[in-house]
Amino acid sequence: MAEKQFAGILNGAVPGEPVKRDENSRRGNWGNQIEFVLTSVGYAVGLGNVWRFPYLCYRNGGGAFLFPYFIMLVFCGIPLFFLELSFGQFASLGCLGVWKVSPMFKGVGYGMMVVSTYIGIYYNVVICIAFYYFFMSMTNLLPWTYCNNPWNTPDCSGVVSTSHVNSSLANASAVVSGITELVNRTKRTSPSEEYWKHKVLNISDDIGNFGEVRLPILGCLAVSWVVVFLCLIRGVKSSGKVVYFTATFPYVVLTILFIRGITLDGAVNGIAYYLTPQWQKILDAKVWGDAASQIFYSLGCAWGGLITMASYNKFHNNCYRDSIIISITNCATSVYAGFVIFSILGFMAHHLGVDVSEVADHGPGLAFVAYPEALTLLPISPIWSLLFFFMLILLGLGTQFCLLETLVTAIVDEIGTDWIIKNKTVVTLGVAVVGFLLGVPLTTQAGIYWLLLMDNYAASFSLVVISCIMCICIMYIYGHRNYFKDVEMMLGFPPPIFFRICWRFVSPVIISFILIFTVIQYKPITYNNYIYPNWALFIGFSMALSSVICIPIYALYKIANSEGSTFVERLKNSVKPDRSWGPALMEHRIGRYAPAGALGPDGGLEVRALKEELKEEEKEKLDEISLTIQGSNGSTHNPNPNPNPNPNPSA
């Protein structure tokens, strides 16, 4: 008895209360619904919310950008989020198993796995660099504060005057430095930029010149993967406990940095630069394209993670409510992070006497150059640096947990043997080791070039294609009526009409718009002044196509191996739902999912539900026909009258 109580405590149960059993004992469930919500928030809220959205906002009209941003959230972001959550929850399967709904489209699941693999490899490298900066911040003086280090060049010019000289010399130096700053701004390289390039990366001159492995970065990469593995050692049972901290503490840090930021001189100018609306930009198609793309990518649609996380929900969980909460939280975090970033950048611009636009940046340039440099201007700067990079680590880990779990769940579900399910930890370890080894080239002197190449190509238009095909498959191949009934069976109510319209028409149109926008706005990738060679761009496009090409290859394979004497017969059979498609547990397989001869709740055969379903289908068809022809007095005329019509009480 004592052993059972102790085991319950380890599983997160409250002493004195009965231990909650999983609904799906074979596969497992979340300990409670808060764990799922926090995990999904951690997955959706990542580094892009901090280092990409604020930059997009100020570049695309400030506060005016929020209008198309929230329009895209309502008509594309939340519907797609709800679609993926309901898809995974209904079948209780990962991104591969759910395609029993239409086996020919299983290549979409493989495409999601390929995308998650690419992102998981380079995302953990970014986390490991944040770990490196975190460790380097454990000092009395941040190493990127001054220009008197071995890695600095003669072009280095700091924003902090040296305190080791007397006050008069310091004042004179500050005046000269300030004049030089204003007159010759273009030649200045900051200590933080040189620390990033020459100390952290020791960057080479070409993407093909790998040079040596940066051992400190390699060590931090190992730390990153060990942390991710330990947090996922028991799957969602362990990661569900970790997210109580990793998903919530970043908001504590953001709030601390925000309070500190708005008390600084120039912070108001930075925030005004971030939010001042330029309404004329709303008429620019690029602004709408950026808004749609940011919503799509920041929510993590088509990565497979949403399907995977939802698959561990209990069958009747209200994923409709969850999708709205998580999506709005994600977007609100992006807006909030903008205040934190631009308050500090406004202070830095005020200190230098320049416009905010000259210090604003995005991506690694913001996280590892601009913001760290601004932190050196604050009293007790190491404390603020520790907080900032700890926040980046937690934001990255929240996403990385789901990326790794997506791959592990797909493998375990696909093999499906008792041994693989019991030894899921071994699979997790194997995937982590492979991910670490594939990330080693990104720790070389050319690693930053490859990291940015993967970020720009491996998870770009391929995600849009995958998401569009998923919508088409569910709504038009499997059938929107079938899916709406599945959702109703699961939630107890049909999806609201707004979501039904978005799933069938609006969201696919917006996704197509994002794809067209991405193609039209395409520009070859560059890094600062470095232009990528054609062979590198070819590799980038190959990575992008490697996930999309899975779809037609598997479709042809499935058609070739389906039953039928002709191509058309094979095609029809390949898109039919698999016999095992439906709820995972027998207790939930009712109505059209009930096995032949299954006993109903009253002990009789499960026939009544099937009859009622057939009546519903007939009623829907009649309703559609009745709307086709309207008389002048508002009455409906049936073009093919039935000689023995059923009595209609409303007539």
XYZ file of C-alpha atoms in Angstrom:
651
model
C 0.000 0.000 0.000
C 2.821 2.399 0.918
C 4.587 1.599 -2.361
C 1.452 2.513 -4.331
C 1.118 5.799 -2.463
C 4.781 6.599 -3.108
C 4.360 5.793 -6.811
C 1.333 8.060 -6.910
C 3.322 10.943 -5.445
C 5.998 10.434 -8.116
C 3.281 10.628 -10.751
C 2.155 13.998 -9.474
C -0.802 12.900 -7.362
C -1.772 14.743 -4.205
C -1.197 12.646 -1.044
C -4.465 11.378 0.371
C -6.274 11.504 -2.974
C -6.835 8.491 -5.261
C -4.335 8.192 -8.082
C -5.877 9.171 -11.413
C -5.732 6.445 -13.999
C -5.117 7.124 -17.658
C -8.127 6.789 -19.920
C -5.828 5.211 -22.517
C -3.724 2.918 -20.341
C -1.719 1.548 -23.272
C -0.645 4.905 -24.644
C -1.023 7.232 -21.656
C -2.659 10.632 -21.166
C -1.746 13.994 -19.723
C -1.824 14.101 -15.933
C -4.419 16.870 -16.186
C -5.621 19.420 -18.680
C -3.394 22.208 -17.367
C -0.350 20.191 -18.439
C -1.656 20.015 -22.003
C -2.454 23.729 -22.158
C 0.924 24.727 -20.707
C 2.775 22.351 -23.038
C 0.931 23.733 -26.059
C 1.610 27.304 -24.923
C 5.293 26.416 -24.518
C 5.271 24.862 -27.982
C 3.605 27.809 -29.707
C 5.387 30.554 -27.750
C 8.990 30.282 -28.860
C 11.983 32.367 -29.827
C 10.134 33.882 -32.778
C 7.731 35.666 -30.445
C 10.670 37.574 -28.963
C 13.051 38.077 -31.853
C 10.806 38.161 -34.937
C 7.369 39.618 -34.175
C 8.497 42.971 -32.666
C 10.722 43.593 -35.692
C 7.902 42.742 -38.122
C 5.539 44.989 -36.225
C 7.658 48.136 -36.378
C 8.709 47.425 -39.982
C 5.121 46.983 -41.178
C 3.406 50.024 -39.746
C 3.693 49.690 -35.976
C 0.285 49.537 -34.326
C -1.383 49.390 -37.745
C 0.224 45.954 -38.246
C -1.832 44.594 -35.352
C -5.031 44.968 -37.394
C -4.102 42.484 -40.182
C -2.285 40.384 -37.586
C -5.424 39.758 -35.522
C -7.579 39.388 -38.648
C -5.305 36.551 -39.757
C -5.389 35.096 -36.250
C -9.192 34.895 -36.298
C -9.669 33.591 -39.845
C -6.610 31.361 -40.208
C -4.642 30.853 -36.988
C -7.329 29.726 -34.549
C -9.265 27.578 -37.106
C -6.117 25.702 -38.159
C -5.078 25.288 -34.534
C -8.495 23.852 -33.655
C -8.419 21.587 -36.719
C -5.089 20.013 -35.768
C -5.970 19.625 -32.094
C -9.303 17.962 -32.862
C -7.678 15.739 -35.509
C -5.080 14.339 -33.103
C -7.417 14.095 -30.123
C -10.130 12.184 -32.000
C -7.824 9.394 -33.152
C -5.376 9.494 -30.188
C -2.541 9.086 -32.687
C 0.511 11.074 -33.696
C 1.226 12.787 -37.005
C 1.680 9.460 -38.844
C -1.108 7.377 -37.347
C -3.857 9.955 -37.888
C -3.656 9.436 -41.649
C -5.685 6.289 -41.308
C -8.380 8.823 -42.132
C -7.175 8.609 -45.744
C -4.128 6.346 -46.101
C -3.026 7.777 -49.444
C -2.175 11.044 -47.648
C 0.113 9.475 -45.071
C 2.974 11.213 -46.868
C 1.723 14.409 -45.222
C 2.612 12.837 -41.871
C 6.068 11.910 -43.125
C 6.472 15.468 -44.373
C 5.618 16.755 -40.885
C 8.265 14.432 -39.434
C 10.900 15.717 -41.864
C 10.063 19.333 -41.001
C 10.173 18.613 -37.260
C 13.539 16.891 -37.720
C 15.072 19.908 -39.469
C 13.665 22.364 -36.952
C 14.663 20.184 -34.005
C 18.272 20.019 -35.209
C 18.891 23.745 -35.619
C 16.538 24.890 -32.853
C 18.589 23.105 -30.218
C 21.746 24.748 -31.573
C 20.124 28.140 -30.928
C 19.251 26.957 -27.414
C 22.827 25.824 -26.847
C 24.136 29.274 -27.841
C 21.725 30.784 -25.301
C 23.168 28.336 -22.759
C 26.672 29.576 -23.657
C 25.712 33.214 -23.136
C 23.955 32.261 -19.907
C 27.110 30.625 -18.557
C 29.273 33.553 -19.735
C 26.980 35.959 -17.872
C 28.002 34.412 -14.555
C 30.638 37.058 -13.975
C 31.076 40.501 -12.473
C 31.612 42.058 -15.897
C 29.952 40.887 -19.114
C 32.700 39.883 -21.578
C 31.100 41.882 -24.419
C 31.144 45.186 -22.515
C 34.535 46.581 -23.632
C 36.854 46.450 -26.640
C 40.019 45.456 -24.762
C 39.748 41.714 -25.374
C 41.968 39.497 -27.533
C 39.157 38.908 -30.060
C 38.412 42.623 -30.633
C 39.495 44.517 -33.778
C 40.608 48.156 -34.206
C 37.105 48.974 -35.528
C 35.525 48.089 -32.187
C 33.826 50.967 -30.395
C 32.003 50.394 -27.113
C 29.024 52.232 -25.713
C 30.308 52.029 -22.122
C 33.282 54.192 -21.078
C 36.072 52.325 -19.276
C 36.050 52.731 -15.517
C 39.723 51.914 -15.033
C 40.935 55.386 -15.992
C 40.543 58.645 -14.162
C 37.350 60.637 -14.527
C 38.797 63.409 -16.697
C 40.237 61.007 -19.204
C 37.003 59.046 -19.115
C 34.953 62.163 -19.844
C 37.242 63.209 -22.660
C 37.159 59.706 -24.071
C 33.373 59.654 -23.859
C 33.132 62.959 -25.766
C 35.495 61.781 -28.494
C 33.706 58.446 -28.644
C 30.366 60.209 -28.962
C 31.574 62.463 -31.793
C 33.119 59.510 -33.590
C 29.852 57.613 -33.084
C 27.801 60.261 -34.841
C 30.259 61.111 -37.615
C 31.451 57.654 -38.501
C 28.583 55.397 -37.456
C 28.908 53.018 -40.390
C 32.427 51.875 -39.439
C 31.591 51.070 -35.837
C 31.397 47.486 -34.699
C 30.131 46.980 -31.191
C 31.870 44.799 -28.594
C 28.821 42.528 -28.537
C 28.963 42.068 -32.322
C 32.667 41.217 -32.242
C 32.118 38.896 -29.284
C 29.401 37.133 -31.293
C 31.430 36.852 -34.496
C 34.979 36.329 -33.278
C 34.629 34.744 -29.846
C 31.410 32.709 -29.866
C 31.284 31.657 -33.511
C 34.809 32.460 -34.734
C 32.911 32.686 -38.001
C 34.574 31.582 -41.243
C 34.441 33.515 -44.504
C 32.307 30.995 -46.430
C 29.583 28.416 -45.855
C 31.822 25.733 -47.352
C 34.708 26.546 -45.014
C 33.690 24.563 -41.926
C 36.931 25.151 -40.048
C 37.018 23.650 -36.576
C 34.275 22.582 -34.209
C 33.716 25.233 -31.543
C 34.173 23.053 -28.467
C 32.374 25.382 -26.009
C 29.330 25.418 -28.313
C 29.542 21.650 -28.788
C 29.581 21.179 -25.014
C 26.533 23.424 -24.623
C 24.786 21.470 -27.396
C 25.346 18.283 -25.402
C 23.901 20.011 -22.327
C 20.845 21.079 -24.346
C 20.112 17.581 -25.595
C 20.658 16.043 -22.148
C 18.185 18.517 -20.629
C 15.614 17.787 -23.361
C 16.046 14.020 -22.959
C 15.732 14.104 -19.168
C 12.569 16.195 -19.403
C 11.068 13.684 -21.859
C 12.420 10.529 -20.232
C 8.868 9.439 -19.324
C 7.166 11.108 -22.270
C 4.286 13.438 -21.504
C 4.256 12.238 -17.890
C 7.592 13.937 -17.175
C 7.401 16.824 -19.655
C 3.917 17.637 -18.339
C 5.453 18.373 -14.935
C 8.401 20.346 -16.309
C 6.184 22.769 -18.253
C 4.736 24.122 -15.015
C 8.053 25.961 -14.805
C 9.306 26.242 -18.403
C 6.012 27.622 -19.759
C 5.308 30.085 -16.955
C 8.647 31.450 -15.791
C 9.383 33.248 -19.112
C 6.397 35.482 -18.318
C 7.936 36.308 -14.939
C 11.204 37.259 -16.663
C 9.392 39.250 -19.358
C 7.543 41.183 -16.664
C 10.760 41.899 -14.731
C 12.514 43.102 -17.895
C 9.454 45.142 -18.881
C 9.287 46.939 -15.521
C 13.012 47.631 -15.694
C 12.793 48.729 -19.325
C 10.018 51.299 -18.991
C 11.876 53.058 -16.162
C 14.845 53.864 -18.437
C 15.442 57.085 -20.348
C 14.332 56.771 -23.969
C 12.081 53.762 -23.312
C 8.990 55.738 -24.317
C 10.606 56.601 -27.667
C 11.357 52.937 -28.298
C 7.810 51.838 -27.488
C 6.386 54.662 -29.613
C 8.591 53.518 -32.496
C 7.211 50.000 -31.986
C 3.511 50.882 -31.840
C 2.949 54.226 -33.620
C 0.480 53.288 -36.380
C 1.247 54.035 -40.008
C -2.216 53.390 -41.386
C -1.208 53.869 -45.013
C 0.748 50.596 -44.831
C -2.469 48.591 -44.344
C -3.023 48.951 -48.087
C 0.324 47.229 -48.751
C -0.102 43.537 -49.648
C 3.288 42.761 -48.090
C 1.987 43.806 -44.655
C -0.903 41.334 -44.929
C 1.461 38.667 -46.191
C 3.815 39.173 -43.263
C 0.863 39.082 -40.838
C -0.485 35.827 -42.291
C 2.969 34.222 -42.384
C 3.790 35.223 -38.808
C 0.491 33.823 -37.486
C 0.947 30.603 -39.419
C 4.548 29.966 -38.398
C 4.327 31.191 -34.787
C 1.444 28.838 -33.920
C 3.422 25.820 -35.129
C 0.843 24.638 -37.656
C 1.846 21.700 -39.913
C 4.847 20.752 -37.757
C 2.995 17.729 -36.377
C 3.434 18.916 -32.790
C -0.153 20.050 -32.275
C -1.528 16.725 -33.490
C 0.916 14.854 -31.262
C 0.220 16.845 -28.096
C -3.556 16.599 -28.592
C -3.315 12.840 -29.107
C -2.551 12.442 -25.387
C -5.769 14.225 -24.384
C -8.761 12.356 -23.072
C -11.331 11.750 -25.790
C -13.956 14.190 -24.566
C -11.569 17.029 -23.702
C -12.796 20.444 -24.902
C -10.029 21.154 -27.425
C -12.193 23.913 -28.937
C -11.754 25.958 -25.765
C -8.061 25.055 -25.568
C -7.353 26.169 -29.133
C -8.777 29.639 -28.487
C -6.926 30.055 -25.174
C -3.556 28.899 -26.550
C -3.760 30.876 -29.804
C -4.690 34.139 -28.075
C -2.009 33.593 -25.416
C 0.594 33.091 -28.131
C -0.284 36.311 -29.945
C -0.621 38.342 -26.753
C 2.857 37.156 -25.741
C 4.270 38.416 -29.046
C 2.789 41.875 -28.476
C 3.976 41.926 -24.859
C 7.492 40.884 -25.838
C 7.608 43.847 -28.205
C 7.267 46.237 -25.245
C 10.129 44.466 -23.469
C 12.435 44.553 -26.509
C 11.759 48.099 -27.690
C 11.858 49.703 -24.240
C 15.474 48.520 -23.901
C 16.348 49.356 -27.524
C 14.828 52.832 -27.058
C 17.085 53.331 -24.047
C 20.108 52.221 -26.070
C 19.219 54.571 -28.960
C 18.805 57.433 -26.480
C 22.219 56.680 -24.973
C 23.895 56.654 -28.402
C 21.968 59.650 -29.695
C 20.691 57.788 -32.764
C 17.321 56.716 -34.153
C 15.746 53.509 -32.842
C 15.846 52.046 -36.351
C 19.667 51.984 -36.194
C 19.737 49.662 -33.201
C 16.629 47.562 -34.002
C 17.286 44.082 -35.341
C 15.694 40.642 -35.458
C 16.667 37.003 -35.246
C 20.100 36.092 -33.828
C 21.176 39.708 -34.381
C 18.647 40.861 -31.787
C 19.112 38.023 -29.290
C 22.911 37.795 -29.337
C 24.096 41.259 -30.437
C 21.689 44.195 -30.041
C 19.931 43.222 -26.802
C 23.094 42.007 -24.976
C 24.791 45.279 -25.909
C 21.868 47.251 -24.469
C 22.085 45.219 -21.255
C 25.690 46.358 -20.695
C 24.344 49.881 -20.129
C 22.291 48.785 -17.111
C 23.559 48.661 -13.515
C 24.392 45.087 -12.385
C 24.160 44.086 -16.048
C 25.116 40.396 -15.447
C 21.854 39.899 -13.516
C 19.758 41.216 -16.412
C 21.788 39.168 -18.874
C 21.248 35.994 -16.858
C 17.514 36.625 -16.754
C 17.284 37.368 -20.486
C 19.191 34.297 -21.649
C 17.469 32.060 -19.123
C 14.191 33.222 -20.640
C 15.457 32.387 -24.152
C 16.498 28.923 -22.956
C 13.061 28.211 -21.468
C 11.248 29.528 -24.557
C 13.384 27.300 -26.761
C 13.011 24.220 -24.579
C 9.227 24.496 -24.591
C 9.221 24.167 -28.366
C 11.995 21.572 -28.444
C 10.103 19.239 -26.078
C 7.235 19.017 -28.547
C 9.484 18.624 -31.591
C 11.240 15.635 -30.048
C 7.998 14.136 -28.717
C 6.476 14.459 -32.200
C 9.210 12.274 -33.702
C 9.195 9.758 -30.858
C 5.397 9.420 -30.836
C 5.289 8.951 -34.620
C 7.866 6.147 -34.427
C 6.195 4.408 -31.468
C 2.700 4.659 -32.981
C 3.915 3.369 -36.335
C 5.654 0.290 -34.908
C 3.006 -0.149 -32.225
C 4.375 -3.294 -30.542
C 4.149 -3.816 -26.795
C 7.948 -3.779 -26.539
C 8.337 -0.408 -28.270
C 5.596 1.116 -26.112
C 7.157 -0.158 -22.885
C 10.625 0.963 -24.004
C 9.665 4.366 -25.351
C 12.542 5.863 -23.350
C 15.001 3.978 -25.557
C 13.425 5.540 -28.642
C 13.620 8.977 -27.035
C 17.310 8.440 -26.253
C 18.005 7.259 -29.796
C 16.314 10.260 -31.374
C 18.167 12.616 -29.004
C 21.548 11.067 -29.846
C 20.885 11.283 -33.593
C 19.717 14.885 -33.191
C 22.921 15.748 -31.325
C 25.139 14.159 -33.986
C 23.298 15.923 -36.819
C 23.710 19.207 -34.967
C 27.504 18.904 -34.666
C 28.187 20.511 -38.102
C 26.237 23.561 -36.916
C 28.786 24.061 -34.132
C 31.631 24.588 -36.606
C 32.923 27.971 -37.766
C 30.478 27.842 -40.696
C 27.624 26.665 -38.504
C 25.733 29.972 -38.427
C 25.487 29.946 -42.236
C 23.924 26.477 -42.194
C 21.653 27.325 -39.284
C 20.177 30.308 -41.115
C 19.906 28.275 -44.332
C 17.830 25.626 -42.540
C 15.724 28.273 -40.817
C 14.891 30.028 -44.092
C 14.306 26.997 -46.331
C 13.652 23.795 -44.369
C 10.565 25.205 -42.642
C 9.221 27.759 -45.086
C 6.830 27.152 -47.993
C 6.807 23.397 -47.325
C 4.762 24.007 -44.159
C 2.205 25.958 -46.184
C 1.884 23.157 -48.733
C 1.498 20.523 -46.007
C -1.181 22.528 -44.198
C -3.124 23.191 -47.404
C -3.139 19.510 -48.382
C -4.224 18.558 -44.861
C -7.249 20.878 -45.111
C -8.170 19.499 -48.542
C -7.857 15.887 -47.375
C -9.980 16.287 -44.243
C -12.646 18.576 -45.701
C -12.999 17.221 -49.241
C -11.534 13.703 -49.409
C -12.647 12.378 -46.034
C -15.630 14.714 -46.168
C -16.575 17.736 -44.101
C -19.822 16.127 -42.897
C -17.941 13.101 -41.593
C -15.424 15.271 -39.795
C -18.051 17.560 -38.293
C -19.823 14.465 -36.899
C -16.534 13.176 -35.502
C -15.965 16.459 -33.694
C -19.547 16.419 -32.386
C -19.120 12.851 -31.128
C -15.955 13.921 -29.317
C -16.977 17.302 -27.887
C -20.721 16.820 -27.506
C -21.488 19.705 -29.863
C -20.734 20.329 -33.546
C -18.011 22.795 -34.514
C -19.410 26.353 -34.645
C -20.509 27.453 -38.106
C -17.686 30.010 -38.229
C -15.084 27.242 -38.005
C -16.925 25.075 -40.517
C -16.805 27.919 -43.042
C -13.154 28.679 -42.282
C -12.083 25.042 -42.566
C -13.818 24.546 -45.908
C -13.194 27.874 -47.617
C -11.502 30.756 -45.801
C -8.426 29.086 -44.274
C -7.407 27.204 -47.467
C -7.673 30.492 -49.392
C -5.494 32.297 -46.848
C -2.974 29.443 -46.869
C -2.837 29.660 -50.673
C -2.319 33.410 -50.346
C 0.613 32.805 -47.969
C 2.159 30.383 -50.465
C 1.796 32.810 -53.374
C 3.105 35.657 -51.216
C 6.114 33.562 -50.156
C 6.988 32.787 -53.787
C 6.519 36.376 -55.008
C 8.502 37.910 -52.125
C 11.318 35.367 -52.329
C 14.827 36.760 -52.151
C 18.011 34.679 -51.895
C 19.199 34.456 -48.308
C 22.065 36.662 -47.110
C 23.827 37.026 -43.766
C 24.997 40.575 -43.154
C 27.119 41.213 -46.265
C 27.632 37.551 -47.122
C 25.797 36.281 -50.210
C 25.114 32.550 -50.274
C 26.524 30.661 -53.293
C 24.147 28.942 -55.710
C 25.084 25.456 -54.543
C 24.107 26.362 -50.982
C 20.758 27.735 -52.188
C 20.232 24.466 -54.087
C 20.747 22.540 -50.834
C 18.272 24.858 -49.139
C 15.603 24.225 -51.778
C 16.339 20.498 -51.565
C 15.650 20.573 -47.827
C 12.394 22.422 -48.460
C 11.295 19.940 -51.126
C 12.374 16.880 -49.127
C 9.339 17.240 -46.860
C 6.876 18.009 -49.673
C 8.114 15.219 -51.951
C 7.057 12.670 -49.307
C 3.423 13.362 -50.195
C 3.355 12.277 -53.889
C 5.883 9.479 -53.353
C 3.809 7.826 -50.627
C 0.582 8.466 -52.546
C 1.939 6.565 -55.574
C 3.194 3.785 -53.314
C -0.207 3.455 -51.618
C -2.110 3.443 -54.909
C 0.191 0.767 -56.301
C -0.394 -1.457 -53.264
C -4.146 -0.931 -52.930
C -6.765 -3.420 -54.041
C -8.374 -3.050 -57.453
C -7.912 -4.089 -61.054
C -7.825 -0.573 -62.506
C -6.086 2.637 -61.505
C -9.385 4.298 -60.603
C -10.351 1.431 -58.293
C -6.950 1.521 -56.606
C -7.215 5.288 -56.218
C -10.662 5.037 -54.611
C -9.529 2.317 -52.228
C -6.383 4.223 -51.260
C -8.321 7.277 -50.058
C -10.952 5.316 -48.108
C -10.525 5.487 -44.327
C -8.728 2.516 -42.835
C -10.946 0.041 -40.990
C -9.224 0.947 -37.728
C -9.832 4.691 -38.182
C -11.815 6.247 -35.368
C -11.603 6.633 -31.585
C -8.815 4.567 -30.036
C -10.891 3.051 -27.233
C -13.809 0.689 -27.783
C -15.934 2.581 -25.258
C -15.876 5.595 -27.583
C -16.527 3.700 -30.812
C -20.240 4.224 -31.161
C -22.549 4.920 -34.100
C -20.809 4.295 -37.414
C -17.617 3.296 -35.563
C -19.327 0.531 -33.580
C -18.090 -2.963 -34.537
C -20.629 -5.172 -36.255
C -22.774 -6.883 -33.644
C -21.484 -4.707 -30.810
C -23.735 -4.429 -27.797
C -25.183 -1.057 -26.985
C -25.511 0.415 -23.492
C -28.906 -1.286 -23.007
C -27.532 -4.696 -23.963
C -29.045 -4.634 -27.459
C -27.246 -4.425 -30.766
C -25.829 -1.032 -31.731
C -28.395 -0.463 -34.479
C -30.401 2.489 -33.264
C -27.434 4.875 -33.508
C -26.762 3.761 -37.066
C -30.397 4.288 -38.047
C -30.400 7.723 -36.484
C -27.231 8.598 -38.367
C -28.754 7.505 -41.672
C -31.817 9.628 -40.912
C -29.557 12.608 -40.205
C -27.772 12.159 -43.544
C -31.095 11.950 -45.398
C -32.329 15.046 -43.558
C -29.159 16.994 -44.487
C -29.548 16.053 -48.156
C -33.204 17.103 -48.135
C -32.275 20.380 -46.457
C -29.690 21.083 -49.146
C -32.193 20.299 -51.920
C -34.838 22.453 -50.285
C -32.540 25.468 -50.445
C -31.928 25.198 -54.167
C -35.169 26.654 -55.578
C -37.150 29.359 -53.790
C -40.612 30.488 -54.900
C -41.588 34.131 -55.193
C -43.603 33.879 -51.979
C -40.673 32.338 -50.103
C -41.953 28.750 -50.328
C -39.742 25.910 -51.452
C -40.501 23.784 -54.502
C -39.038 20.341 -54.896
C -37.949 19.807 -58.509
C -38.452 16.018 -58.130
C -41.606 15.565 -56.048
C -42.006 12.287 -54.253
C -45.329 10.610 -55.016
C -45.539 9.479 -51.387
C -44.033 12.348 -49.416
C -43.611 12.091 -45.701
C -45.902 14.410 -43.752
C -44.149 17.618 -42.754
C -45.453 19.118 -39.536
C -44.030 22.549 -40.385
C -45.786 22.721 -43.777
